[in-house]
CSV table of C-alpha atoms and ligand atoms in Angstrom, one decimal:
chain,number,residue,atom,x,y,z
A,1,MET,CA,108.5,149.9,27.3
A,2,ASN,CA,106.7,152.8,26.4
A,3,ILE,CA,103.1,153.1,28.2
A,4,MET,CA,103.4,156.7,28.8
A,5,LYS,CA,102.5,157.5,24.9
A,6,GLY,CA,99.2,155.2,25.1
A,7,ARG,CA,98.2,157.3,28.1
A,8,ALA,CA,95.9,159.8,27.5
A,9,PHE,CA,93.4,162.1,29.8
A,10,ARG,CA,89.9,160.9,28.4
A,11,ALA,CA,88.5,164.6,28.5
A,12,THR,CA,85.1,162.7,27.3
A,13,ALA,CA,82.7,163.1,30.2
A,14,THR,CA,79.8,160.7,29.9
A,15,ALA,CA,76.4,162.0,30.2
A,16,ALA,CA,75.9,160.1,33.2
A,17,MET,CA,79.1,161.7,35.1
A,18,LEU,CA,77.5,165.3,33.8
A,19,ALA,CA,74.7,164.2,35.6
A,20,VAL,CA,76.1,163.6,39.0
A,21,PHE,CA,78.8,165.9,39.1
A,22,GLY,CA,77.4,168.5,37.0
A,23,ALA,CA,80.7,169.5,34.9
A,24,PRO,CA,82.8,167.4,33.0
A,25,VAL,CA,84.8,165.0,35.0
A,26,MET,CA,88.4,163.6,33.2
A,27,ALA,CA,88.2,159.9,33.1
A,28,GLU,CA,91.6,158.2,33.5
A,29,GLU,CA,93.0,155.4,32.3
A,30,ILE,CA,95.0,153.0,34.4
A,31,PHE,CA,97.7,150.4,33.8
A,32,TYR,CA,97.6,147.3,35.6
A,33,VAL,CA,100.8,145.2,34.8
A,34,SER,CA,100.3,141.2,35.8
A,35,GLY,CA,101.8,138.0,34.4
A,36,ALA,CA,99.1,135.9,32.5
A,37,VAL,CA,98.3,132.1,32.3
A,38,GLY,CA,94.9,130.0,31.0
A,39,ALA,CA,92.3,133.0,29.8
A,40,ALA,CA,93.5,135.5,32.3
A,41,VAL,CA,93.7,138.7,29.6
A,42,GLU,CA,90.2,137.5,28.5
A,43,ASN,CA,88.9,137.3,31.9
A,44,PHE,CA,90.6,140.2,33.0
A,45,LYS,CA,88.5,142.8,30.4
A,46,THR,CA,85.3,140.8,31.9
A,47,LEU,CA,86.6,141.5,35.3
A,48,VAL,CA,86.9,144.9,35.3
A,49,LYS,CA,84.0,146.1,33.3
A,50,PRO,CA,81.8,146.8,36.2
A,51,TRP,CA,84.9,149.0,38.0
A,52,GLU,CA,85.3,151.2,34.6
A,53,ASP,CA,81.5,151.4,34.0
A,54,ALA,CA,80.8,152.7,37.7
A,55,THR,CA,84.0,155.2,37.6
A,56,GLY,CA,83.9,156.3,34.1
A,57,ASN,CA,87.6,155.2,34.0
A,58,THR,CA,89.2,152.8,31.8
A,59,VAL,CA,92.2,150.1,32.8
A,60,THR,CA,94.9,148.6,30.6
A,61,MET,CA,96.1,145.3,31.3
A,62,VAL,CA,99.9,145.4,30.6
A,63,PRO,CA,100.6,141.3,29.9
A,64,MET,CA,103.8,139.4,30.9
A,65,PRO,CA,105.5,136.6,30.8
A,66,ALA,CA,104.1,133.8,32.8
A,67,SER,CA,106.9,133.0,34.6
A,68,THR,CA,106.9,134.9,38.4
A,69,THR,CA,110.5,135.1,37.9
A,70,ASP,CA,110.7,137.1,34.6
A,71,GLN,CA,108.0,139.5,36.1
A,72,PHE,CA,109.8,140.0,39.5
A,73,GLY,CA,112.7,140.9,37.1
A,74,GLN,CA,111.0,143.1,35.2
A,75,TYR,CA,108.9,145.0,38.1
A,76,ARG,CA,112.0,145.7,40.3
A,77,LEU,CA,113.6,147.2,37.1
A,78,TRP,CA,110.6,149.7,36.8
A,79,LEU,CA,110.2,150.0,40.6
A,80,ALA,CA,113.5,151.1,41.1
A,81,ALA,CA,113.5,153.5,38.3
A,82,GLY,CA,110.2,155.0,39.9
A,83,ALA,CA,108.4,154.4,36.9
A,84,THR,CA,105.3,156.0,36.7
A,85,ASP,CA,103.8,154.3,33.8
A,86,ILE,CA,102.2,151.4,35.8
A,87,ASP,CA,99.7,152.1,38.5
A,88,LEU,CA,99.0,148.7,39.7
A,89,TYR,CA,101.2,145.9,40.1
A,90,GLN,CA,99.9,142.1,40.5
A,91,THR,CA,102.1,140.7,43.0
A,92,ASP,CA,103.3,136.9,44.0
A,93,VAL,CA,102.9,135.9,47.8
A,94,ILE,CA,106.4,136.1,48.4
A,95,TRP,CA,107.5,139.8,47.2
A,96,ALA,CA,105.6,141.9,49.7
A,97,PRO,CA,109.0,142.0,51.9
A,98,GLN,CA,111.2,142.7,48.8
A,99,LEU,CA,109.1,144.8,47.4
A,100,ALA,CA,107.3,147.2,50.3
A,101,ASP,CA,109.1,150.0,49.7
A,102,HIS,CA,107.7,150.9,46.5
A,103,PHE,CA,104.2,150.3,47.1
A,104,VAL,CA,101.1,152.4,48.7
A,105,ASP,CA,100.2,151.8,52.4
A,106,LEU,CA,96.6,150.3,52.0
A,107,THR,CA,95.9,149.5,55.9
A,108,ASP,CA,93.9,152.7,56.2
A,109,VAL,CA,91.8,152.4,52.7
A,110,ALA,CA,91.3,148.7,53.3
A,111,LYS,CA,90.4,148.6,56.7
A,112,ASP,CA,87.0,147.5,55.8
A,113,LEU,CA,87.5,144.9,53.7
A,114,VAL,CA,90.4,143.6,55.5
A,115,PRO,CA,88.4,141.9,58.1
A,116,THR,CA,86.6,140.0,55.7
A,117,HIS,CA,89.8,138.1,54.5
A,118,PHE,CA,91.7,135.2,56.0
A,119,PRO,CA,94.0,137.0,58.0
A,120,SER,CA,97.2,134.6,57.6
A,121,ILE,CA,97.0,135.7,53.5
A,122,ILE,CA,96.6,139.9,55.3
A,123,GLU,CA,100.0,138.5,57.4
A,124,SER,CA,101.6,137.2,54.3
A,125,GLN,CA,101.1,141.5,52.8
A,126,THR,CA,102.1,142.8,55.8
A,127,VAL,CA,105.7,144.4,56.5
A,128,ASN,CA,106.6,146.0,59.3
A,129,GLY,CA,103.2,146.9,60.0
A,130,LYS,CA,102.4,148.1,56.3
A,131,LEU,CA,99.9,146.7,54.0
A,132,VAL,CA,101.8,146.4,50.9
A,133,ALA,CA,99.3,144.8,48.8
A,134,LEU,CA,95.8,142.9,48.6
A,135,PRO,CA,95.1,139.7,48.1
A,136,ILE,CA,92.8,138.4,44.9
A,137,PHE,CA,93.5,134.8,44.8
A,138,THR,CA,95.3,132.5,46.9
A,139,ASP,CA,97.0,129.1,45.4
A,140,ALA,CA,98.0,125.8,46.7
A,141,PRO,CA,98.2,123.1,44.1
A,142,ALA,CA,96.4,119.6,43.7
A,143,LEU,CA,97.3,116.5,41.6
A,144,TYR,CA,95.3,116.1,39.0
A,145,TYR,CA,94.3,112.8,37.9
A,146,ARG,CA,92.7,111.0,35.1
A,147,LYS,CA,89.7,108.8,36.6
A,148,ASP,CA,89.0,107.3,33.2
A,149,LEU,CA,92.6,105.5,33.3
A,150,LEU,CA,92.7,104.7,36.7
A,151,GLU,CA,89.5,102.8,36.5
A,152,LYS,CA,90.5,101.0,33.4
A,153,TYR,CA,93.8,100.0,35.0
A,154,GLY,CA,92.0,99.5,38.5
A,155,LYS,CA,94.0,101.8,40.3
A,156,THR,CA,93.0,104.4,42.9
A,157,PRO,CA,94.3,108.1,43.4
A,158,PRO,CA,97.8,107.2,44.9
A,159,LYS,CA,98.8,108.2,48.5
A,160,THR,CA,103.0,108.3,48.4
A,161,TRP,CA,105.4,109.5,45.5
A,162,ALA,CA,106.2,105.6,45.4
A,163,GLU,CA,102.5,104.7,44.7
A,164,LEU,CA,102.2,107.6,42.0
A,165,ALA,CA,105.3,106.2,40.1
A,166,GLU,CA,104.2,102.9,40.0
A,167,THR,CA,100.8,103.6,38.7
A,168,ALA,CA,102.1,106.1,36.1
A,169,LYS,CA,104.3,103.6,35.1
A,170,ILE,CA,101.9,100.3,34.6
A,171,ILE,CA,99.5,102.6,32.8
A,172,GLN,CA,102.0,104.5,30.5
A,173,ASP,CA,103.1,101.2,29.5
A,174,GLY,CA,100.0,99.6,29.0
A,175,GLU,CA,98.5,102.8,27.2
A,176,ARG,CA,101.5,102.7,24.7
A,177,ALA,CA,101.3,98.9,24.4
A,178,GLU,CA,98.2,100.3,22.8
A,179,GLY,CA,99.0,103.1,20.1
A,180,LYS,CA,98.8,105.8,22.7
A,181,ALA,CA,102.7,106.7,22.0
A,182,ASP,CA,102.8,110.3,23.4
A,183,LEU,CA,101.2,109.5,27.0
A,184,TRP,CA,103.5,110.3,29.9
A,185,GLY,CA,102.9,109.0,33.8
A,186,PHE,CA,103.3,112.7,35.3
A,187,VAL,CA,104.1,116.2,34.5
A,188,TRP,CA,105.2,118.8,36.5
A,189,GLN,CA,107.2,122.1,36.5
A,190,GLY,CA,110.7,121.4,36.0
A,191,ASN,CA,111.8,124.8,34.7
A,192,ALA,CA,115.4,126.1,36.6
A,193,TYR,CA,112.4,128.6,38.2
A,194,GLU,CA,110.3,129.9,41.2
A,195,GLY,CA,107.5,127.1,40.1
A,196,LEU,CA,110.7,124.8,40.6
A,197,THR,CA,111.0,125.5,44.0
A,198,CYS,CA,107.3,125.2,44.6
A,199,ASP,CA,107.5,121.9,43.4
A,200,ALA,CA,110.7,120.7,45.4
A,201,LEU,CA,109.8,121.9,48.7
A,202,GLU,CA,106.5,119.5,48.1
A,203,TRP,CA,108.7,116.6,47.7
A,204,ILE,CA,111.5,117.6,50.6
A,205,LYS,CA,108.5,119.2,53.0
A,206,SER,CA,106.3,115.7,52.2
A,207,TYR,CA,109.6,113.7,53.0
A,208,GLY,CA,109.7,115.3,56.6
A,209,GLY,CA,112.9,116.9,54.9
A,210,GLY,CA,111.7,120.7,56.4
A,211,GLN,CA,111.1,123.8,54.7
A,212,ILE,CA,114.7,124.8,53.0
A,213,VAL,CA,114.9,127.7,55.3
A,214,GLU,CA,112.8,127.4,59.0
A,215,PRO,CA,110.8,129.9,60.2
A,216,ASP,CA,112.9,130.9,62.5
A,217,GLY,CA,115.9,131.6,60.0
A,218,THR,CA,117.5,128.1,60.5
A,219,ILE,CA,119.2,126.9,57.0
A,220,SER,CA,117.9,122.9,56.9
A,221,VAL,CA,117.9,122.2,53.4
A,222,ASN,CA,121.4,119.8,53.7
A,223,ASN,CA,119.5,116.7,55.6
A,224,GLU,CA,118.8,113.2,54.2
A,225,ASN,CA,114.9,113.2,53.5
A,226,ALA,CA,115.9,116.5,51.4
A,227,VAL,CA,118.4,114.1,49.7
A,228,ALA,CA,116.2,111.2,49.1
A,229,ALA,CA,113.2,113.1,48.0
A,230,LEU,CA,115.8,115.2,45.1
A,231,GLU,CA,116.7,111.4,44.1
A,232,MET,CA,113.2,110.1,43.8
A,233,ALA,CA,112.0,113.0,41.7
A,234,LYS,CA,115.4,112.7,39.2
A,235,SER,CA,114.6,109.0,38.7
A,236,TRP,CA,110.8,110.4,37.2
A,237,VAL,CA,113.1,112.3,34.4
A,238,GLY,CA,113.1,110.4,31.4
A,239,THR,CA,110.8,107.7,32.8
A,240,ILE,CA,107.3,108.4,34.0
A,241,SER,CA,108.2,112.2,32.9
A,242,PRO,CA,109.5,113.3,29.3
A,243,ASP,CA,113.2,114.7,29.3
A,244,GLY,CA,111.8,117.8,28.3
A,245,VAL,CA,109.8,118.4,31.9
A,246,LEU,CA,113.0,120.5,33.1
A,247,ALA,CA,111.6,123.0,30.8
A,248,TYR,CA,108.3,122.6,31.8
A,249,GLN,CA,106.3,125.8,34.1
A,250,GLU,CA,103.1,125.1,34.6
A,251,GLU,CA,101.8,126.0,30.7
A,252,GLU,CA,104.0,123.3,29.3
A,253,ALA,CA,102.4,120.6,31.9
A,254,ARG,CA,98.9,121.7,31.3
A,255,GLY,CA,99.1,121.6,27.2
A,256,VAL,CA,100.3,117.8,27.8
A,257,TRP,CA,97.7,117.3,30.2
A,258,GLN,CA,94.8,119.1,29.0
A,259,THR,CA,95.7,116.9,25.6
A,260,GLY,CA,94.9,114.1,26.7
A,261,ASN,CA,99.0,113.0,27.2
A,262,ALA,CA,99.0,112.5,31.0
A,263,VAL,CA,97.8,110.5,34.0
A,264,PHE,CA,98.7,112.8,36.6
A,265,MET,CA,99.7,116.3,36.5
A,266,ARG,CA,100.8,119.1,39.9
A,267,ASN,CA,99.5,122.1,38.9
A,268,TRP,CA,97.4,125.2,40.4
A,269,PRO,CA,93.8,125.3,40.4
A,270,TYR,CA,93.6,127.5,37.9
A,271,ALA,CA,93.9,124.1,35.5
A,272,TYR,CA,91.0,122.7,36.3
A,273,THR,CA,88.3,124.8,34.8
A,274,LEU,CA,90.4,125.3,32.0
A,275,GLY,CA,90.6,121.5,32.0
A,276,ASN,CA,87.1,121.0,32.0
A,277,GLY,CA,86.7,123.4,29.0
A,278,ASP,CA,85.0,122.6,25.8
A,279,ASP,CA,88.2,122.2,24.0
A,280,SER,CA,89.9,120.3,26.7
A,281,ALA,CA,90.7,116.6,25.6
A,282,VAL,CA,89.9,115.7,29.3
A,283,LYS,CA,87.2,117.7,30.0
A,284,GLY,CA,85.1,115.3,32.9
A,285,LEU,CA,87.6,112.7,32.9
A,286,PHE,CA,89.5,114.4,36.0
A,287,GLY,CA,90.0,114.5,39.4
A,288,VAL,CA,91.8,116.6,42.0
A,289,THR,CA,93.3,115.4,45.4
A,290,THR,CA,96.2,116.4,47.4
A,291,LEU,CA,99.9,115.7,46.7
A,292,PRO,CA,101.4,112.7,47.5
A,293,VAL,CA,103.2,111.7,50.6
A,294,GLY,CA,107.1,110.6,50.8
A,295,LYS,CA,105.8,107.3,53.0
A,296,GLU,CA,102.2,106.6,55.4
A,297,GLY,CA,101.6,108.4,58.2
A,298,ASP,CA,104.2,112.0,56.3
A,299,ALA,CA,101.6,115.1,55.6
A,300,SER,CA,100.5,115.5,52.4
A,301,ALA,CA,102.5,119.2,52.0
A,302,ALA,CA,101.1,121.9,49.2
A,303,THR,CA,103.3,125.2,48.6
A,304,LEU,CA,101.0,128.2,49.4
A,305,GLY,CA,101.4,130.4,46.5
A,306,GLY,CA,98.8,133.6,45.7
A,307,TRP,CA,98.2,136.8,43.9
A,308,ASN,CA,97.9,140.4,45.1
A,309,VAL,CA,97.7,143.9,44.1
A,310,ALA,CA,99.8,146.6,45.0
A,311,VAL,CA,99.3,150.6,44.2
A,312,SER,CA,102.8,151.8,42.9
A,313,LYS,CA,104.1,154.8,45.0
A,314,TYR,CA,105.2,156.2,41.5
A,315,SER,CA,101.7,156.3,40.0
A,316,THR,CA,100.2,159.4,39.1
A,317,HIS,CA,96.3,157.9,39.3
A,318,GLN,CA,96.8,156.5,43.0
A,319,GLU,CA,93.5,157.8,44.1
A,320,ALA,CA,91.3,155.9,40.8
A,321,ALA,CA,94.2,152.9,41.3
A,322,ILE,CA,93.6,152.4,45.2
A,323,SER,CA,89.8,152.4,44.0
A,324,LEU,CA,90.8,149.5,41.4
A,325,ALA,CA,92.5,147.6,43.9
A,326,LEU,CA,90.1,147.3,46.7
A,327,TYR,CA,87.1,146.4,44.0
A,328,LEU,CA,89.7,143.7,42.8
A,329,ALA,CA,90.1,142.2,46.2
A,330,GLY,CA,86.5,142.6,46.9
A,331,PRO,CA,84.1,139.7,47.1
A,332,GLU,CA,82.6,141.2,43.5
A,333,ALA,CA,85.8,140.5,41.8
A,334,GLN,CA,87.0,137.9,43.6
A,335,LYS,CA,83.8,135.7,43.2
A,336,GLN,CA,83.6,136.7,39.5
A,337,ARG,CA,87.2,135.5,39.4
A,338,ALA,CA,86.6,132.0,41.0
A,339,ILE,CA,83.6,131.2,38.9
A,340,ALA,CA,85.6,132.1,35.3
A,341,GLU,CA,89.5,130.6,36.4
A,342,SER,CA,88.9,128.5,39.4
A,343,ASN,CA,91.0,130.9,41.3
A,344,LEU,CA,90.7,130.5,45.3
A,345,PRO,CA,89.3,133.6,47.2
A,346,THR,CA,90.9,134.9,50.1
A,347,ILE,CA,87.7,136.4,51.5
A,348,ILE,CA,86.4,133.6,54.2
A,349,ALA,CA,82.4,134.2,53.0
A,350,LEU,CA,82.7,133.1,50.0
A,351,TYR,CA,84.0,129.5,50.5
A,352,ASP,CA,79.6,129.0,51.1
A,353,ASP,CA,79.2,130.3,48.4
A,354,PRO,CA,76.2,128.2,46.6
A,355,ASP,CA,77.1,129.8,42.7
A,356,ILE,CA,80.9,129.2,43.3
A,357,ALA,CA,80.8,125.6,44.8
A,358,ALA,CA,78.1,124.7,41.5
A,359,ALA,CA,80.5,126.1,39.3
A,360,GLN,CA,84.1,125.0,40.5
A,361,PRO,CA,84.0,122.4,43.1
A,362,ILE,CA,87.3,122.3,43.6
A,363,ILE,CA,87.1,125.8,45.8
A,364,PRO,CA,85.0,124.6,48.7
A,365,GLN,CA,87.8,121.0,48.5
A,366,TRP,CA,90.5,123.0,48.7
A,367,LYS,CA,89.9,125.5,51.9
A,368,ASP,CA,91.8,123.1,54.2
A,369,VAL,CA,94.4,122.5,51.6
A,370,PHE,CA,95.5,126.3,51.0
A,371,LEU,CA,94.7,126.8,54.8
A,372,ASN,CA,97.6,123.9,55.7
A,373,ALA,CA,99.8,125.0,52.6
A,374,VAL,CA,103.5,125.3,53.3
A,375,PRO,CA,104.7,128.9,52.6
A,376,ARG,CA,108.1,129.2,51.2
A,377,PRO,CA,110.8,131.1,53.4
A,378,SER,CA,110.4,134.4,51.5
A,379,ALA,CA,109.1,136.0,55.9
A,380,PRO,CA,112.4,135.0,57.4
A,381,THR,CA,114.5,135.6,54.5
A,382,LEU,CA,113.6,139.1,54.1
A,383,GLY,CA,114.7,141.2,51.3
A,384,LYS,CA,117.3,137.9,50.6
A,385,TYR,CA,114.3,135.3,49.3
A,386,ASN,CA,114.4,135.9,45.4
A,387,GLU,CA,118.1,135.4,45.9
A,388,VAL,CA,117.8,132.0,48.2
A,389,SER,CA,114.9,130.5,46.0
A,390,ALA,CA,117.3,131.1,42.7
A,391,LYS,CA,120.0,129.1,44.6
A,392,PHE,CA,117.8,126.4,45.7
A,393,TRP,CA,116.1,125.9,42.4
A,394,SER,CA,119.5,125.6,40.5
A,395,ALA,CA,120.3,123.1,43.0
A,396,VAL,CA,117.7,121.3,42.2
A,397,HIS,CA,117.7,121.5,38.4
A,398,GLN,CA,120.9,120.7,38.4
A,399,THR,CA,120.3,117.2,40.5
A,400,LEU,CA,117.5,116.5,38.2
A,401,SER,CA,119.8,117.1,35.0
A,402,GLY,CA,122.2,114.8,36.5
A,403,GLU,CA,124.7,117.3,37.3
A,404,GLY,CA,125.8,116.1,40.8
A,405,THR,CA,124.1,114.3,43.2
A,406,ALA,CA,121.6,115.6,45.7
A,407,ALA,CA,124.2,115.0,48.3
A,408,GLU,CA,126.6,116.8,46.6
A,409,ASN,CA,124.5,119.3,45.5
A,410,LEU,CA,122.8,120.0,48.9
A,411,GLU,CA,125.9,120.2,50.4
A,412,LEU,CA,127.0,123.2,48.3
A,413,LEU,CA,123.6,124.9,48.3
A,414,GLU,CA,123.9,124.5,52.1
A,415,VAL,CA,127.2,126.6,51.9
A,416,GLU,CA,126.3,129.3,49.6
A,417,LEU,CA,123.0,130.1,51.8
A,418,THR,CA,125.1,130.3,55.0
A,419,ASP,CA,126.9,132.7,53.1
A,420,LEU,CA,124.6,134.6,51.4
A,421,LYS,CA,122.6,134.7,54.9
A,422,GLY,CA,125.9,136.3,56.7
A,423,SER,CA,125.1,137.5,60.3
A,424,GLY,CA,121.6,137.3,60.2
A,425,TRP,CA,118.7,137.7,57.2
B,501,LIG,C1,101.9,130.4,41.2
B,501,LIG,C2,101.8,130.5,42.4
B,501,LIG,C3,102.8,131.6,43.0
B,501,LIG,C4,104.0,131.2,42.4
B,501,LIG,C5,103.9,130.8,41.0
B,501,LIG,C6,105.1,129.9,41.0
B,501,LIG,O1,101.3,131.2,40.1
B,501,LIG,O2,100.3,131.5,42.8
B,501,LIG,O3,102.3,131.9,44.5
B,501,LIG,O4,104.9,131.5,42.7
B,501,LIG,O5,102.8,129.5,41.0
B,501,LIG,O6,105.5,129.3,39.4
C-alpha cells in the first residue's frame, strides 16, 4: 500500500478561495478507505463532490474487498502500525469496541448533528463515553421475492422458513421443467465470514434459539432451537440453494438474483435499487418482506448492520477529515445515499422525506424493521467479538458443509466460547 506517494498537498488555490481568504490556501487530499459493494465506488465520487467544491479539498476513496471480515483484518493492521496514510475509515457497526482506541473522539464536534440521529445507533458507536464513529447508514436485511413467479404458482410470500422451502421447491421444479435449468429457490450468504454470522443469527433467533451470546454475556448458542435452525439451513444446500451458496457473499447472491435465477434472496437494502436498475433482469418484478420465522407466533429476526465513518488518530489532516466525516453523516449526504443506493438513513427526519420515499419505497417501509433488528453480540463480548464471530461462522459453515452435525458443532462451539470468555469478556 503506497498511498503516501499519491498524497500531495495541492498548492493551487482556487480563485474563490483567494477571494475569501486573501492568500493562497493549501488544498488537502484526503484518503477515505471503504469496502465496496454494488455501485459504491462510483456513487462515492458524486457523494463527496459538494464537500470538495465547498472546501477546495479532494477525496480519494481507497476501495477494499467487499467482505467486512477482510476489511477488518486489513484495518487492524494499519491502525496497529499507526498508519498515517488513511484519514478516514468506513467502519462496520460491530467494530466500535474493538477499534475505539485508534479513532478521534467525535463527541464535541458532532454535538449538533448527534441529536438528529436515532439514539440507539449513536449508542452503538459510543464506547466508554467516546463517540468513535458517526453513522452514515444503517442496515437490516429483507427477504426479496419474485412477485411474478409467486403469482404464476398461486403462492404468497412465505411466513415461515418451512413455507419458504416448500414454495421455493415448487417453483424451482416447475420452472426447470419449463427449461429454466439455472433457476434456484433461495440464495443467501453461506461463505465462512461475518455475513454468515448475520444469516445464521437470523435463523437461530427466529427459531427461538437466542442470539449466540446474550446481552448479559451468557453464552446461549448450544440449545435445541439453534440446532434445529442450523439443520434446517443445511437441508437447503443442494436442494433449493446451489452447493455454491457455501461460497456466496452478498454480491454473489445478488448476481444470481439479478440475472433472474432465484425465487427468493436474503440481502440488505442496497440490492433494492440495483435490482430495479435498467440492466437488471428482475427490474419491477420483485417485492421485499421481512425474513420468515421458525413457526407461527415466533418473531422475525433481522440482524442489525450498518456503516459509520471514523477519523484516524494517526491522520495528519484531522481537521479536514472531521469536516468530511460530519458531511458524510449529515442530512445532505445521507439523503443522496438513500436515493442513489437505497441505504437506510440514520437521521430520523429522512424517514419522512418525500423524495426518498418516492425513489426508494423500501426506506420508509424498513424503519420498523431496523428499529427492531437484532444486534450481534459485539457489545457484550467487547474486544473479543471478532473471535466469537469467527468461531460461530466456522461452526455454522462446517454444519452446512456436512462436517459434523449441528448438535456436535454447537456443543464444541460452546466449549470454545467458554474458554475464550475465561473469567469475563
Ligand atoms: C452488511 C452490514 C454489515 C455486516 C455485513 C456482513 O454490510 O451492513 O453490518 O457486517 O453486511 O456481510
